CSV table of C-alpha atoms in Angstrom, one decimal:
chain,number,residue,atom,x,y,z
A,1,MET,CA,49.1,36.7,36.2
A,2,ALA,CA,52.5,38.2,38.3
A,3,PRO,CA,55.3,39.8,35.9
A,4,ALA,CA,57.2,37.7,36.9
A,5,ALA,CA,55.1,34.0,36.2
A,6,MET,CA,53.9,35.8,33.0
A,7,ARG,CA,57.4,35.6,32.4
A,8,ILE,CA,57.9,32.4,33.3
A,9,ALA,CA,54.9,31.3,30.8
A,10,ALA,CA,55.6,32.9,27.9
A,11,GLN,CA,59.7,31.2,28.4
A,12,SER,CA,58.1,27.6,28.4
A,13,LEU,CA,56.1,28.1,25.1
A,14,ALA,CA,59.0,30.1,22.9
A,15,ASP,CA,59.6,26.3,21.3
A,16,ALA,CA,55.5,25.5,20.5
A,17,LYS,CA,54.3,24.4,17.5
A,18,PRO,CA,51.3,25.6,16.8
A,19,VAL,CA,49.5,22.1,15.9
A,20,SER,CA,47.4,19.2,17.0
A,21,PHE,CA,50.0,16.9,19.2
A,22,TRP,CA,48.7,14.1,18.1
A,23,LEU,CA,47.9,15.2,14.3
A,24,ASP,CA,52.5,15.8,14.1
A,25,ASP,CA,52.8,12.4,14.0
A,26,PRO,CA,55.6,10.2,11.6
A,27,GLY,CA,52.7,7.8,11.5
A,28,ARG,CA,49.9,10.4,9.9
A,29,PRO,CA,48.5,8.6,7.1
A,30,GLU,CA,48.4,10.2,3.2
A,31,ALA,CA,45.5,11.5,2.7
A,32,LEU,CA,43.4,9.6,-0.2
A,33,PRO,CA,42.6,10.7,-4.0
A,34,ALA,CA,39.2,13.4,-3.8
A,35,LEU,CA,35.9,12.0,-5.3
A,36,ILE,CA,36.0,12.2,-9.2
A,37,GLY,CA,33.1,11.5,-10.7
A,38,ASP,CA,30.2,9.7,-9.5
A,39,GLU,CA,29.1,7.1,-7.4
A,40,ARG,CA,26.7,5.0,-6.7
A,41,CYS,CA,26.2,3.2,-2.9
A,42,ASP,CA,23.1,1.7,0.1
A,43,LEU,CA,25.0,4.2,2.3
A,44,LEU,CA,27.0,7.0,1.7
A,45,VAL,CA,28.4,8.8,5.1
A,46,ILE,CA,29.6,12.6,5.5
A,47,GLY,CA,32.0,13.2,7.6
A,48,GLY,CA,35.5,11.8,9.1
A,49,GLY,CA,35.7,12.0,12.5
A,50,TYR,CA,35.2,9.8,14.3
A,51,SER,CA,31.1,9.9,13.9
A,52,GLY,CA,31.5,9.2,10.1
A,53,LEU,CA,34.0,6.7,10.7
A,54,TRP,CA,32.1,4.7,13.4
A,55,THR,CA,29.0,5.0,11.3
A,56,ALA,CA,31.1,3.4,8.1
A,57,LEU,CA,32.3,0.5,10.3
A,58,LEU,CA,28.9,-0.3,12.1
A,59,ALA,CA,27.5,-0.2,8.9
A,60,LYS,CA,29.7,-2.8,7.3
A,61,GLU,CA,29.5,-5.1,10.7
A,62,ARG,CA,25.6,-5.0,10.1
A,63,GLU,CA,25.6,-5.5,7.2
A,64,PRO,CA,29.2,-6.5,4.7
A,65,GLU,CA,26.9,-6.3,1.7
A,66,ARG,CA,25.9,-3.4,2.0
A,67,ASP,CA,28.0,-0.1,-0.3
A,68,VAL,CA,28.8,2.0,1.8
A,69,VAL,CA,30.8,5.4,0.2
A,70,LEU,CA,32.2,7.6,2.9
A,71,ILE,CA,33.0,11.6,1.9
A,72,GLU,CA,35.6,14.1,4.0
A,73,GLY,CA,35.9,17.3,3.0
A,74,HIS,CA,39.4,17.8,4.0
A,75,GLU,CA,41.5,14.8,6.1
A,76,THR,CA,39.7,12.2,8.5
A,77,GLY,CA,40.6,13.5,12.2
A,78,TRP,CA,41.3,17.3,11.0
A,79,ALA,CA,39.0,18.2,13.0
A,80,ALA,CA,37.6,17.7,16.8
A,81,SER,CA,38.9,14.3,16.5
A,82,GLY,CA,42.8,15.7,16.5
A,83,ARG,CA,42.8,17.5,18.3
A,84,ASN,CA,40.6,16.5,21.2
A,85,GLY,CA,42.9,16.0,24.9
A,86,GLY,CA,42.0,11.9,24.5
A,87,PHE,CA,38.8,10.9,27.3
A,88,CYS,CA,36.2,9.0,25.9
A,89,ALA,CA,34.4,8.4,28.7
A,90,ALA,CA,31.1,5.6,29.3
A,91,SER,CA,29.0,8.4,29.5
A,92,LEU,CA,26.8,9.4,27.0
A,93,THR,CA,24.9,12.4,28.8
A,94,HIS,CA,28.1,15.0,29.2
A,95,GLY,CA,28.3,12.9,32.7
A,96,LEU,CA,25.4,11.2,35.1
A,97,SER,CA,25.1,15.5,37.0
A,98,ASN,CA,23.6,16.3,33.2
A,99,GLY,CA,21.8,13.4,32.6
A,100,LEU,CA,20.3,13.2,36.3
A,101,GLU,CA,19.1,16.6,35.8
A,102,ARG,CA,17.1,15.7,31.9
A,103,TRP,CA,16.6,12.6,31.8
A,104,PRO,CA,15.6,11.2,36.0
A,105,ASP,CA,13.9,8.3,34.6
A,106,GLU,CA,15.8,6.9,31.9
A,107,ILE,CA,19.4,8.2,33.9
A,108,LYS,CA,20.0,4.1,34.7
A,109,LYS,CA,19.5,2.6,31.2
A,110,LEU,CA,21.9,5.9,29.9
A,111,GLU,CA,24.4,4.9,32.3
A,112,GLU,CA,24.0,1.1,31.2
A,113,LEU,CA,24.3,2.0,27.3
A,114,GLY,CA,27.0,4.2,27.8
A,115,ALA,CA,28.9,1.9,29.8
A,116,ARG,CA,28.5,-1.1,26.9
A,117,ASN,CA,29.4,1.2,24.5
A,118,LEU,CA,32.8,2.2,26.3
A,119,ASP,CA,33.2,-1.5,26.4
A,120,ALA,CA,32.2,-2.1,22.8
A,121,ILE,CA,35.1,0.5,21.4
A,122,GLU,CA,37.4,-1.5,24.0
A,123,GLU,CA,36.8,-4.5,22.1
A,124,ALA,CA,37.2,-2.8,18.5
A,125,VAL,CA,40.1,-1.5,19.4
A,126,ALA,CA,41.6,-5.0,20.2
A,127,ARG,CA,39.5,-6.5,17.7
A,128,TYR,CA,41.0,-4.3,14.5
A,129,SER,CA,44.4,-4.5,16.2
A,130,ILE,CA,43.6,0.0,16.8
A,131,ASP,CA,47.3,1.0,18.6
A,132,CYS,CA,45.9,4.2,19.8
A,133,GLU,CA,47.2,3.5,23.0
A,134,PHE,CA,44.8,2.9,25.2
A,135,GLU,CA,44.1,2.8,28.6
A,136,ARG,CA,41.3,2.6,31.2
A,137,THR,CA,42.3,4.1,33.8
A,138,GLY,CA,39.6,6.1,34.7
A,139,GLU,CA,39.1,9.6,35.9
A,140,ILE,CA,39.2,11.7,38.7
A,141,ASP,CA,37.1,14.8,39.0
A,142,VAL,CA,39.5,17.1,41.4
A,143,ALA,CA,38.5,19.7,44.3
A,144,THR,CA,40.8,23.2,44.3
A,145,GLN,CA,38.3,25.6,46.6
A,146,PRO,CA,36.7,24.4,49.5
A,147,HIS,CA,33.0,25.1,47.7
A,148,GLN,CA,33.5,22.4,45.7
A,149,LEU,CA,35.0,19.8,48.1
A,150,GLU,CA,31.5,19.9,49.7
A,151,GLU,CA,29.5,20.0,46.0
A,152,LEU,CA,31.9,16.3,45.1
A,153,ARG,CA,31.1,14.8,48.5
A,154,GLU,CA,27.5,15.3,48.9
A,155,TRP,CA,27.0,14.4,44.8
A,156,HIS,CA,28.9,11.0,45.9
A,157,GLN,CA,26.7,10.8,49.0
A,158,GLU,CA,23.5,11.2,46.8
A,159,THR,CA,24.6,8.8,43.9
A,160,GLU,CA,25.3,6.5,46.5
A,161,ARG,CA,22.4,6.0,48.0
A,162,ASN,CA,20.5,6.3,44.4
A,163,GLY,CA,22.0,3.2,43.2
A,164,LEU,CA,24.6,5.4,41.2
A,165,GLY,CA,27.8,5.2,42.5
A,166,GLY,CA,30.6,3.6,40.8
A,167,SER,CA,33.1,6.1,41.9
A,168,GLU,CA,35.5,6.4,44.9
A,169,PHE,CA,36.0,9.3,47.4
A,170,LEU,CA,39.2,10.6,47.8
A,171,ASP,CA,40.3,13.5,50.4
A,172,ARG,CA,43.1,15.3,50.3
A,173,ASP,CA,45.8,13.4,51.2
A,174,ALA,CA,44.6,10.2,49.5
A,175,LEU,CA,43.8,12.4,46.3
A,176,ARG,CA,48.0,13.5,46.9
A,177,GLU,CA,48.7,9.7,46.9
A,178,GLN,CA,48.0,9.2,43.6
A,179,VAL,CA,48.9,13.1,42.2
A,180,ASP,CA,50.9,15.1,43.6
A,181,SER,CA,49.1,19.4,42.9
A,182,PRO,CA,49.9,21.8,46.4
A,183,THR,CA,45.7,23.0,44.5
A,184,PHE,CA,44.4,19.7,45.1
A,185,LEU,CA,41.8,19.5,47.9
A,186,GLY,CA,40.1,16.1,46.7
A,187,GLY,CA,38.3,14.2,44.0
A,188,LEU,CA,36.3,11.7,42.6
A,189,TRP,CA,37.8,8.6,41.3
A,190,ASP,CA,35.7,7.1,38.4
A,191,ARG,CA,38.1,4.2,37.9
A,192,ARG,CA,36.3,2.4,34.8
A,193,GLY,CA,34.5,4.9,33.5
A,194,VAL,CA,36.7,7.1,31.4
A,195,ALA,CA,39.7,5.2,28.9
A,196,MET,CA,42.7,7.5,28.0
A,197,LEU,CA,44.2,7.3,24.4
A,198,HIS,CA,45.4,9.2,21.2
A,199,PRO,CA,42.8,10.4,19.6
A,200,ALA,CA,44.0,10.2,15.9
A,201,LYS,CA,45.9,7.1,15.9
A,202,LEU,CA,42.0,6.3,16.9
A,203,VAL,CA,40.9,7.8,13.9
A,204,TRP,CA,43.6,6.1,11.7
A,205,GLY,CA,42.7,2.9,12.6
A,206,LEU,CA,39.0,3.2,11.9
A,207,LYS,CA,39.5,4.3,8.7
A,208,GLN,CA,41.8,1.6,8.4
A,209,ALA,CA,39.2,-0.6,10.1
A,210,CYS,CA,36.5,0.5,7.5
A,211,LEU,CA,39.0,0.8,4.6
A,212,ASP,CA,40.0,-3.3,5.1
A,213,LEU,CA,35.8,-4.0,5.1
A,214,GLY,CA,35.4,-2.4,1.8
A,215,VAL,CA,34.5,1.2,2.6
A,216,ARG,CA,34.8,3.6,-0.2
A,217,ILE,CA,36.8,6.7,1.7
A,218,TYR,CA,37.4,10.2,-0.2
A,219,GLU,CA,39.0,11.6,1.4
A,220,HIS,CA,39.5,16.7,0.1
A,221,THR,CA,35.1,16.0,-0.9
A,222,ARG,CA,33.0,18.1,0.5
A,223,GLY,CA,29.2,17.4,0.7
A,224,LEU,CA,27.7,20.5,-1.0
A,225,GLU,CA,24.1,20.3,-1.9
A,226,LEU,CA,21.5,17.4,-0.4
A,227,ALA,CA,18.6,16.5,-2.5
A,228,ARG,CA,16.5,13.6,-3.4
A,229,THR,CA,16.5,11.9,-6.6
A,230,GLY,CA,14.0,8.9,-7.2
A,231,THR,CA,14.4,6.9,-4.2
A,232,GLY,CA,17.2,8.1,-2.7
A,233,MET,CA,19.6,11.0,-1.9
A,234,ALA,CA,21.6,12.7,-4.2
A,235,VAL,CA,25.1,14.2,-3.2
A,236,ARG,CA,26.9,17.4,-5.0
A,237,THR,CA,30.6,17.7,-4.4
A,238,PRO,CA,33.2,20.1,-6.2
A,239,TYR,CA,33.5,16.9,-8.7
A,240,GLY,CA,31.2,15.1,-9.2
A,241,LYS,CA,28.5,13.6,-6.9
A,242,VAL,CA,26.9,10.4,-4.5
A,243,LEU,CA,24.0,9.1,-5.1
A,244,ALA,CA,22.6,7.1,-2.3
A,245,ARG,CA,19.6,5.1,-0.8
A,246,ARG,CA,20.5,6.3,2.4
A,247,VAL,CA,22.7,9.3,3.8
A,248,ALA,CA,24.6,9.7,7.7
A,249,LEU,CA,25.8,13.0,8.5
A,250,GLY,CA,28.0,13.0,10.9
A,251,THR,CA,29.6,16.6,10.3
A,252,ASN,CA,28.7,17.5,14.4
A,253,ILE,CA,30.3,21.4,13.8
A,254,PHE,CA,30.7,22.4,10.6
A,255,PRO,CA,27.0,23.7,8.6
A,256,SER,CA,24.1,20.7,8.5
A,257,LEU,CA,23.5,19.6,4.5
A,258,VAL,CA,19.7,19.6,7.0
A,259,LYS,CA,19.6,23.3,6.8
A,260,ARG,CA,16.7,23.2,9.8
A,261,VAL,CA,19.9,21.9,12.2
A,262,ARG,CA,22.1,24.9,12.0
A,263,PRO,CA,20.6,26.6,14.5
A,264,TYR,CA,20.9,23.8,17.2
A,265,THR,CA,24.9,24.3,17.9
A,266,VAL,CA,27.4,26.6,18.2
A,267,PRO,CA,31.5,26.4,18.0
A,268,VAL,CA,33.0,26.4,21.0
A,269,TYR,CA,36.6,27.0,20.3
A,270,ASP,CA,39.1,24.8,22.9
A,271,TYR,CA,42.4,25.3,23.6
A,272,ALA,CA,45.5,23.2,24.9
A,273,LEU,CA,48.8,22.5,25.4
A,274,MET,CA,51.3,19.5,25.5
A,275,THR,CA,54.6,19.6,27.4
A,276,GLU,CA,58.1,17.5,26.2
A,277,PRO,CA,58.3,14.4,27.6
A,278,LEU,CA,58.8,14.7,31.6
A,279,THR,CA,62.0,13.3,33.2
A,280,GLU,CA,62.2,10.2,35.7
A,281,ASP,CA,62.5,13.3,38.3
A,282,GLN,CA,59.9,14.8,37.1
A,283,LEU,CA,57.4,12.6,37.1
A,284,ALA,CA,58.6,11.4,40.7
A,285,ALA,CA,57.6,15.1,42.1
A,286,ILE,CA,53.6,15.3,41.1
A,287,GLY,CA,52.8,11.3,41.4
A,288,TRP,CA,50.7,10.3,39.1
A,289,LYS,CA,51.7,6.5,39.3
A,290,ASN,CA,48.9,5.0,38.1
A,291,ARG,CA,47.7,7.4,34.9
A,292,GLN,CA,44.0,8.7,35.3
A,293,GLY,CA,42.6,11.4,33.8
A,294,LEU,CA,42.1,14.7,35.7
A,295,GLY,CA,40.0,17.0,35.3
A,296,ASP,CA,39.1,20.5,38.0
A,297,SER,CA,35.5,21.1,39.2
A,298,ALA,CA,35.1,25.0,38.1
A,299,ASN,CA,32.7,26.1,35.8
A,300,GLN,CA,36.0,27.1,33.6
A,301,PHE,CA,37.9,24.2,34.2
A,302,HIS,CA,40.7,22.6,33.3
A,303,TYR,CA,41.0,18.9,31.7
A,304,PHE,CA,44.9,17.0,32.2
A,305,ARG,CA,46.4,13.6,31.5
A,306,LEU,CA,49.6,12.0,30.6
A,307,SER,CA,50.2,10.5,26.5
A,308,ALA,CA,51.9,7.6,25.9
A,309,ASP,CA,55.1,9.2,26.0
A,310,ASN,CA,54.7,11.1,29.8
A,311,ARG,CA,53.7,14.4,28.2
A,312,ILE,CA,51.2,16.3,30.4
A,313,LEU,CA,48.2,17.8,28.1
A,314,TRP,CA,46.8,21.3,29.4
A,315,GLY,CA,43.2,21.9,28.3
A,316,GLY,CA,40.5,23.9,28.5
A,317,TYR,CA,39.3,26.7,30.5
A,318,ASP,CA,38.8,29.0,28.7
A,319,ALA,CA,35.8,28.9,26.0
A,320,ILE,CA,35.5,31.0,22.9
A,321,TYR,CA,32.4,31.5,20.9
A,322,PRO,CA,32.9,33.7,17.6
A,323,TYR,CA,30.4,36.4,17.4
A,324,GLY,CA,28.1,34.9,14.1
A,325,GLY,CA,29.2,31.3,14.8
A,326,ARG,CA,32.6,32.0,12.5
A,327,LEU,CA,34.9,28.9,12.0
A,328,SER,CA,38.2,29.7,10.7
A,329,ALA,CA,41.3,28.3,11.1
A,330,GLU,CA,42.8,31.4,12.2
A,331,LEU,CA,40.7,30.7,15.7
A,332,ASP,CA,42.4,28.1,16.4
A,333,GLN,CA,46.0,29.6,17.9
A,334,ARG,CA,45.0,32.5,20.7
A,335,PRO,CA,48.3,33.0,22.1
A,336,GLU,CA,46.6,34.6,25.0
A,337,THR,CA,44.8,31.8,25.9
A,338,PHE,CA,48.3,29.8,25.7
A,339,LEU,CA,49.8,32.1,28.5
A,340,LYS,CA,46.9,31.9,30.5
A,341,LEU,CA,46.7,27.7,30.2
A,342,ALA,CA,51.2,27.9,31.0
A,343,GLY,CA,50.9,30.2,33.9
A,344,GLN,CA,47.7,28.3,35.3
A,345,PHE,CA,50.3,25.5,34.4
A,346,PHE,CA,52.7,26.0,36.9
A,347,GLU,CA,50.4,26.6,39.5
A,348,CYS,CA,49.2,23.5,39.2
A,349,PHE,CA,52.2,21.8,39.1
A,350,PRO,CA,55.2,24.1,40.7
A,351,GLN,CA,57.3,21.0,41.0
A,352,LEU,CA,57.2,21.2,36.9
A,353,ALA,CA,59.7,24.9,37.1
A,354,GLY,CA,61.3,24.7,33.9
A,355,VAL,CA,59.5,22.5,31.7
A,356,ARG,CA,58.3,23.1,28.0
A,357,PHE,CA,55.3,22.6,25.4
A,358,THR,CA,56.0,21.7,22.7
A,359,HIS,CA,52.9,22.4,20.7
A,360,ALA,CA,50.2,24.7,21.3
A,361,TRP,CA,46.7,23.8,18.8
A,362,GLY,CA,43.1,24.9,19.6
A,363,GLY,CA,39.5,23.8,17.7
A,364,ALA,CA,36.3,24.2,17.7
A,365,ILE,CA,33.4,22.3,19.7
A,366,ASP,CA,30.2,21.5,18.5
A,367,THR,CA,28.3,23.0,21.1
A,368,CYS,CA,24.3,22.4,22.2
A,369,SER,CA,22.4,23.4,24.7
A,370,ARG,CA,21.8,20.7,26.6
A,371,PHE,CA,25.3,19.4,26.3
A,372,SER,CA,25.0,16.1,25.1
A,373,ALA,CA,23.9,14.9,21.2
A,374,PHE,CA,20.7,15.3,19.8
A,375,PHE,CA,19.3,13.3,16.8
A,376,GLY,CA,16.8,12.9,14.0
A,377,THR,CA,16.1,11.8,10.1
A,378,ALA,CA,15.0,14.4,7.4
A,379,HIS,CA,13.8,13.3,3.0
A,380,GLN,CA,11.0,10.8,4.7
A,381,GLY,CA,14.2,9.2,6.6
A,382,ARG,CA,16.4,8.6,4.5
A,383,VAL,CA,18.9,10.7,5.8
A,384,ALA,CA,19.9,11.2,9.6
A,385,TYR,CA,22.1,13.0,11.6
A,386,VAL,CA,23.9,13.1,15.2
A,387,ALA,CA,25.2,15.9,16.7
A,388,GLY,CA,26.2,18.4,19.2
A,389,PHE,CA,28.6,16.6,21.8
A,390,THR,CA,29.7,19.4,23.5
A,391,GLY,CA,33.5,18.0,24.0
A,392,LEU,CA,32.9,14.7,24.9
A,393,GLY,CA,32.5,12.7,21.4
A,394,VAL,CA,35.0,11.0,21.8
A,395,GLY,CA,32.9,7.7,22.8
A,396,ALA,CA,29.3,9.0,22.9
A,397,THR,CA,30.1,9.0,18.7
A,398,ARG,CA,30.0,5.0,18.3
A,399,PHE,CA,26.2,5.8,20.5
A,400,GLY,CA,25.4,8.3,17.7
A,401,ALA,CA,26.5,6.3,15.0
A,402,ASP,CA,24.2,2.9,16.5
A,403,VAL,CA,21.6,5.1,16.6
A,404,MET,CA,21.6,6.7,13.3
A,405,LEU,CA,22.3,3.2,11.5
A,406,ASP,CA,18.8,2.6,14.1
A,407,LEU,CA,16.3,5.3,12.2
A,408,LEU,CA,17.7,4.6,8.6
A,409,ALA,CA,17.1,1.5,8.8
A,410,GLY,CA,13.5,2.6,10.3
A,411,GLU,CA,13.8,0.8,13.5
A,412,ARG,CA,12.4,0.5,17.5
A,413,THR,CA,15.6,-0.5,19.3
A,414,GLU,CA,16.1,0.3,23.0
A,415,ARG,CA,19.1,3.9,22.3
A,416,THR,CA,15.3,4.9,19.4
A,417,GLU,CA,12.7,4.7,22.0
A,418,LEU,CA,14.7,6.9,24.8
A,419,GLU,CA,13.4,11.2,25.7
A,420,MET,CA,17.7,11.9,24.9
A,421,VAL,CA,16.9,10.7,21.1
A,422,ARG,CA,13.5,11.1,20.5
A,423,LYS,CA,13.3,15.3,21.8
A,424,LYS,CA,15.9,17.6,20.8
A,425,PRO,CA,17.5,20.6,22.8
A,426,MET,CA,16.3,24.3,22.6
A,427,PRO,CA,18.2,26.2,19.4
A,428,PHE,CA,20.5,28.6,20.4
A,429,PRO,CA,18.8,32.5,18.9
A,430,PRO,CA,20.1,34.5,16.4
A,431,GLU,CA,22.7,36.5,16.4
A,432,PRO,CA,23.0,39.3,18.5
A,433,LEU,CA,20.9,37.7,20.9
A,434,ALA,CA,22.7,34.5,20.5
A,435,TRP,CA,26.4,36.2,21.1
A,436,ALA,CA,25.3,38.4,24.1
A,437,GLY,CA,23.2,35.4,26.6
A,438,ILE,CA,26.5,33.4,25.4
A,439,GLU,CA,28.9,35.8,27.4
A,440,LEU,CA,26.6,36.6,29.2
A,441,THR,CA,26.4,32.9,30.5
A,442,LYS,CA,30.4,32.5,30.9
A,443,ARG,CA,30.7,36.2,32.4
A,444,SER,CA,28.9,34.4,35.2
A,445,MET,CA,29.8,31.4,35.1
A,446,ALA,CA,34.1,33.3,35.7
A,447,ALA,CA,31.4,35.2,38.3
A,448,ALA,CA,30.7,32.3,40.3
A,449,ASP,CA,33.8,30.2,40.2
A,450,ASP,CA,35.0,33.4,42.3
A,451,ASN,CA,32.9,33.5,44.8
A,452,GLY,CA,32.4,30.0,46.1
A,453,GLY,CA,30.2,28.7,43.4
A,454,HIS,CA,26.9,31.1,44.4
A,455,ARG,CA,24.8,31.5,40.9
A,456,ASN,CA,23.7,34.2,40.1
A,457,LEU,CA,19.8,35.3,38.7
A,458,TRP,CA,21.1,34.4,35.5
A,459,LEU,CA,22.6,31.2,35.5
A,460,ARG,CA,19.4,30.1,38.0
A,461,THR,CA,17.5,31.2,35.2
A,462,MET,CA,19.2,29.5,32.8
A,463,ASP,CA,19.0,26.1,34.8
A,464,ARG,CA,15.5,26.5,35.3
A,465,MET,CA,15.1,26.3,31.2
A,466,GLY,CA,17.5,23.8,30.6
A,467,LEU,CA,20.1,25.8,29.0
A,468,GLY,CA,23.4,26.2,29.7
A,469,PHE,CA,26.9,26.5,28.2
A,470,ASP,CA,30.3,24.8,28.2
A,471,SER,CA,33.0,23.6,26.3
């Protein structure tokens, strides 16, 4: 970055709060008390993000008389569920391309289930009066390099031939009529497959819906140990324990209480900025009349969208894996990444010179080698788990909750019969191999972006093995 551009980027960040914009909200509910003593229930849900809250809510919808307890180690939504970009996608497979590559025989069913899942989220938001700023505006995949434009064009033609279409190809002029950036060369607009929302308000709305249905929620209550007892399970907490017939684990990136699951995920730290609200003149300078979400098509990609009060969220690009998979609040802030993101923002939207960022934050994503969720059971079917959403969990976590409930019930359903559900991804190797492999992959992906999309031998080998690294 040139010195002048770096100075402008630094000035834009001078007053940014080191906290998620979504969580920095006056409507944030007070934390609920921790569990003191012992509890008994039919179903214990561990984790108060989207996975856990959807599981508790759907469990009560399926069986209103079921006694459900949810415990959360901090506060509901404080981790990934309150820090993401608010892109709620229908895709269960981290995009159609990834799903088609991994499960070609099931892709139409997976797409159908994903569309139904997004419809069900929209319906639940309305039914429970969850004010989460839900806007089903779709998303545009943007090409900013000539090879990306050609790849998008070819992909659009392929999906149309195979009956998997639904996206509209936009040339340069058509795209810039939607959102105007001098870096945009064209794109694919999925009009119905993605909704924009306020991620923390969705969490808080789900929490209230659970409470209204009789779910008992304890915050600041970590699940420390999982053990069989009689016909059920016992979970030790800092100040007591919970005895439950069944347990659903929605802990995602945090160490699973089923230890054999831990090698299947690694934490990847992702970072985002939020601007001040744009003026009418600033909005007019960039267009964006239809408020779609956007993401560019590079390996090291950006995602960006408008908030309800016309701020721009700008995130992505850097995907940071800490050696050993370390989780730490210190990693939520990375000034060198914020500076890089701010500079790239003004390259994309030079019309917005002088705009300031009010918030800068990061958080860990539960990444797995196939980029999409995996599922399983333990303790002879008494415990179910889901993890590995790899940054696309705002919508897919509801589907994961349904799968966990199916598995705990011992039911064969259209969900549990999926190969995606029955088989797991490759686990990550132990250190130092994990760090070395991820670093080599990151550098190779960056080189591909700079070399017309050409994938080197390492990336081609990873492709053949069905392995990858993504945020």
